[in-house]
């Protein structure tokens, strides 16, 4: 587990790695496909996790942070031709607030669009993916305990345009 401290005199951030017993997590997940029409499929996924993290602070005290984290995604896929070789997908992902050791991580969301075309009886596949369409997949990471008060925003640079080429043997 990564733990960071801010030296109050110099304002330097010091990173340390440690293992602490008794951190726990309990998960549950569910996945379901829905065939709405012959040309339209919706895929859903949800996961919940109860997290309990413990860490030693710079003052030597043992701290505990707990939260319930959940992740949800929905993907809607349309078949655009009768040969079932051209698809349009629109998807949305959501991560709730989470924790990792001393860090509190804010919620994030992501919308993506993908066009996929299969060629040569499905042997060749090309796709165009526009990821994080509205540049909303960013998080604020903070640590608040003892005399530690850190905060920064991580934009993760996930907004992208990808062209993929895949050969199926």
mmCIF file of N, CA and C in Angstrom, residues 101-150:
data_model
loop_
_atom_site.group_PDB
_atom_site.id
_atom_site.type_symbol
_atom_site.label_atom_id
_atom_site.label_comp_id
_atom_site.label_asym_id
_atom_site.label_seq_id
_atom_site.Cartn_x
_atom_site.Cartn_y
_atom_site.Cartn_z
ATOM 1 N N UNK A 101 -5.805 3.133 1.198
ATOM 2 C CA UNK A 101 -4.952 3.537 2.310
ATOM 3 C C UNK A 101 -5.421 4.870 2.858
ATOM 4 N N UNK A 102 -4.537 5.864 2.927
ATOM 5 C CA UNK A 102 -4.925 7.168 3.462
ATOM 6 C C UNK A 102 -5.687 8.024 2.452
ATOM 7 N N UNK A 103 -5.750 7.574 1.201
ATOM 8 C CA UNK A 103 -6.321 8.401 0.140
ATOM 9 C C UNK A 103 -7.833 8.219 0.011
ATOM 10 N N UNK A 104 -8.524 9.319 -0.176
ATOM 11 C CA UNK A 104 -9.938 9.332 -0.541
ATOM 12 C C UNK A 104 -9.989 9.741 -2.002
ATOM 13 N N UNK A 105 -10.665 8.949 -2.808
ATOM 14 C CA UNK A 105 -10.696 9.155 -4.252
ATOM 15 C C UNK A 105 -12.128 9.487 -4.648
ATOM 16 N N UNK A 106 -12.301 10.610 -5.357
ATOM 17 C CA UNK A 106 -13.648 11.050 -5.726
ATOM 18 C C UNK A 106 -14.227 10.181 -6.847
ATOM 19 N N UNK A 107 -15.511 10.340 -7.081
ATOM 20 C CA UNK A 107 -16.214 9.593 -8.126
ATOM 21 C C UNK A 107 -15.736 10.037 -9.510
ATOM 22 N N UNK A 108 -15.907 9.151 -10.501
ATOM 23 C CA UNK A 108 -15.565 9.488 -11.887
ATOM 24 C C UNK A 108 -16.568 8.831 -12.821
ATOM 25 N N UNK A 109 -16.637 9.373 -14.022
ATOM 26 C CA UNK A 109 -17.554 8.826 -15.027
ATOM 27 C C UNK A 109 -16.920 8.959 -16.402
ATOM 28 N N UNK A 110 -17.391 8.136 -17.341
ATOM 29 C CA UNK A 110 -16.791 8.088 -18.666
ATOM 30 C C UNK A 110 -17.851 7.649 -19.674
ATOM 31 N N UNK A 111 -17.960 8.390 -20.765
ATOM 32 C CA UNK A 111 -18.848 8.041 -21.871
ATOM 33 C C UNK A 111 -17.969 7.715 -23.077
ATOM 34 N N UNK A 112 -18.261 6.589 -23.761
ATOM 35 C CA UNK A 112 -17.473 6.233 -24.942
ATOM 36 C C UNK A 112 -18.387 5.810 -26.081
ATOM 37 N N UNK A 113 -17.871 5.948 -27.300
ATOM 38 C CA UNK A 113 -18.571 5.552 -28.521
ATOM 39 C C UNK A 113 -17.593 4.709 -29.333
ATOM 40 N N UNK A 114 -18.100 3.592 -29.890
ATOM 41 C CA UNK A 114 -17.230 2.736 -30.696
ATOM 42 C C UNK A 114 -17.968 2.243 -31.929
ATOM 43 N N UNK A 115 -17.304 2.316 -33.077
ATOM 44 C CA UNK A 115 -17.783 1.738 -34.332
ATOM 45 C C UNK A 115 -16.889 0.544 -34.648
ATOM 46 N N UNK A 116 -17.490 -0.603 -34.959
ATOM 47 C CA UNK A 116 -16.722 -1.809 -35.265
ATOM 48 C C UNK A 116 -17.226 -2.417 -36.563
ATOM 49 N N UNK A 117 -16.293 -2.799 -37.423
ATOM 50 C CA UNK A 117 -16.631 -3.444 -38.695
ATOM 51 C C UNK A 117 -15.817 -4.723 -38.821
ATOM 52 N N UNK A 118 -16.521 -5.834 -39.137
ATOM 53 C CA UNK A 118 -15.855 -7.115 -39.366
ATOM 54 C C UNK A 118 -15.774 -7.350 -40.873
ATOM 55 N N UNK A 119 -14.625 -7.878 -41.306
ATOM 56 C CA UNK A 119 -14.348 -8.128 -42.712
ATOM 57 C C UNK A 119 -13.926 -9.585 -42.887
ATOM 58 N N UNK A 120 -13.979 -10.073 -44.091
ATOM 59 C CA UNK A 120 -13.451 -11.402 -44.450
ATOM 60 C C UNK A 120 -13.997 -12.482 -43.517
ATOM 61 N N UNK A 121 -15.310 -12.582 -43.429
ATOM 62 C CA UNK A 121 -16.004 -13.572 -42.594
ATOM 63 C C UNK A 121 -15.574 -13.508 -41.133
ATOM 64 N N UNK A 122 -15.325 -12.308 -40.634
ATOM 65 C CA UNK A 122 -14.986 -12.111 -39.233
ATOM 66 C C UNK A 122 -13.520 -12.292 -38.886
ATOM 67 N N UNK A 123 -12.683 -12.593 -39.874
ATOM 68 C CA UNK A 123 -11.239 -12.775 -39.602
ATOM 69 C C UNK A 123 -10.567 -11.437 -39.280
ATOM 70 N N UNK A 124 -10.952 -10.393 -39.973
ATOM 71 C CA UNK A 124 -10.376 -9.067 -39.779
ATOM 72 C C UNK A 124 -11.421 -8.158 -39.139
ATOM 73 N N UNK A 125 -10.998 -7.426 -38.131
ATOM 74 C CA UNK A 125 -11.918 -6.527 -37.435
ATOM 75 C C UNK A 125 -11.242 -5.166 -37.257
ATOM 76 N N UNK A 126 -11.953 -4.113 -37.629
ATOM 77 C CA UNK A 126 -11.451 -2.751 -37.416
ATOM 78 C C UNK A 126 -12.448 -2.024 -36.519
ATOM 79 N N UNK A 127 -11.920 -1.129 -35.702
ATOM 80 C CA UNK A 127 -12.818 -0.344 -34.861
ATOM 81 C C UNK A 127 -12.248 1.043 -34.617
ATOM 82 N N UNK A 128 -13.150 1.958 -34.395
ATOM 83 C CA UNK A 128 -12.824 3.339 -34.054
ATOM 84 C C UNK A 128 -13.472 3.605 -32.702
ATOM 85 N N UNK A 129 -12.656 3.984 -31.711
ATOM 86 C CA UNK A 129 -13.138 4.218 -30.354
ATOM 87 C C UNK A 129 -12.876 5.667 -29.966
ATOM 88 N N UNK A 130 -13.910 6.333 -29.506
ATOM 89 C CA UNK A 130 -13.782 7.666 -28.926
ATOM 90 C C UNK A 130 -14.043 7.481 -27.438
ATOM 91 N N UNK A 131 -12.997 7.598 -26.638
ATOM 92 C CA UNK A 131 -13.077 7.331 -25.207
ATOM 93 C C UNK A 131 -13.145 8.627 -24.412
ATOM 94 N N UNK A 132 -13.949 8.627 -23.348
ATOM 95 C CA UNK A 132 -14.129 9.787 -22.471
ATOM 96 C C UNK A 132 -14.539 11.019 -23.282
ATOM 97 N N UNK A 133 -15.644 10.899 -23.963
ATOM 98 C CA UNK A 133 -16.126 11.907 -24.909
ATOM 99 C C UNK A 133 -16.140 13.308 -24.301
ATOM 100 N N UNK A 134 -16.626 13.468 -23.069
ATOM 101 C CA UNK A 134 -16.766 14.797 -22.463
ATOM 102 C C UNK A 134 -15.655 15.143 -21.465
ATOM 103 N N UNK A 135 -14.589 14.352 -21.457
ATOM 104 C CA UNK A 135 -13.435 14.525 -20.546
ATOM 105 C C UNK A 135 -13.883 14.660 -19.087
ATOM 106 N N UNK A 136 -14.677 13.702 -18.661
ATOM 107 C CA UNK A 136 -15.192 13.694 -17.294
ATOM 108 C C UNK A 136 -14.509 12.645 -16.422
ATOM 109 N N UNK A 137 -13.605 11.855 -17.013
ATOM 110 C CA UNK A 137 -12.948 10.796 -16.250
ATOM 111 C C UNK A 137 -11.727 11.365 -15.530
ATOM 112 N N UNK A 138 -12.003 12.136 -14.490
ATOM 113 C CA UNK A 138 -10.944 12.704 -13.657
ATOM 114 C C UNK A 138 -11.350 12.497 -12.204
ATOM 115 N N UNK A 139 -10.381 12.448 -11.329
ATOM 116 C CA UNK A 139 -10.660 12.232 -9.914
ATOM 117 C C UNK A 139 -9.865 13.228 -9.076
ATOM 118 N N UNK A 140 -10.399 13.524 -7.901
ATOM 119 C CA UNK A 140 -9.670 14.294 -6.905
ATOM 120 C C UNK A 140 -9.232 13.315 -5.833
ATOM 121 N N UNK A 141 -7.955 13.337 -5.540
ATOM 122 C CA UNK A 141 -7.378 12.443 -4.542
ATOM 123 C C UNK A 141 -6.930 13.289 -3.366
ATOM 124 N N UNK A 142 -7.380 12.913 -2.177
ATOM 125 C CA UNK A 142 -7.034 13.699 -0.993
ATOM 126 C C UNK A 142 -6.686 12.779 0.166
ATOM 127 N N UNK A 143 -5.919 13.317 1.088
ATOM 128 C CA UNK A 143 -5.573 12.621 2.327
ATOM 129 C C UNK A 143 -5.795 13.610 3.463
ATOM 130 N N UNK A 144 -6.642 13.229 4.424
ATOM 131 C CA UNK A 144 -6.957 14.096 5.558
ATOM 132 C C UNK A 144 -6.911 13.267 6.832
ATOM 133 N N UNK A 145 -5.842 13.397 7.567
ATOM 134 C CA UNK A 145 -5.712 12.738 8.867
ATOM 135 C C UNK A 145 -4.534 13.389 9.579
ATOM 136 N N UNK A 146 -4.536 13.321 10.899
ATOM 137 C CA UNK A 146 -3.489 13.944 11.733
ATOM 138 C C UNK A 146 -3.231 15.362 11.217
ATOM 139 N N UNK A 147 -1.987 15.701 10.898
ATOM 140 C CA UNK A 147 -1.686 17.032 10.355
ATOM 141 C C UNK A 147 -1.503 16.985 8.835
ATOM 142 N N UNK A 148 -2.016 15.931 8.204
ATOM 143 C CA UNK A 148 -1.865 15.743 6.768
ATOM 144 C C UNK A 148 -3.120 16.225 6.030
ATOM 145 N N UNK A 149 -2.930 17.157 5.122
ATOM 146 C CA UNK A 149 -4.032 17.699 4.323
ATOM 147 C C UNK A 149 -3.522 17.893 2.899
ATOM 148 N N UNK A 150 -3.637 16.851 2.090
ATOM 149 C CA UNK A 150 -3.157 16.886 0.707
ATOM 150 C C UNK A 150 -4.340 16.728 -0.231
#
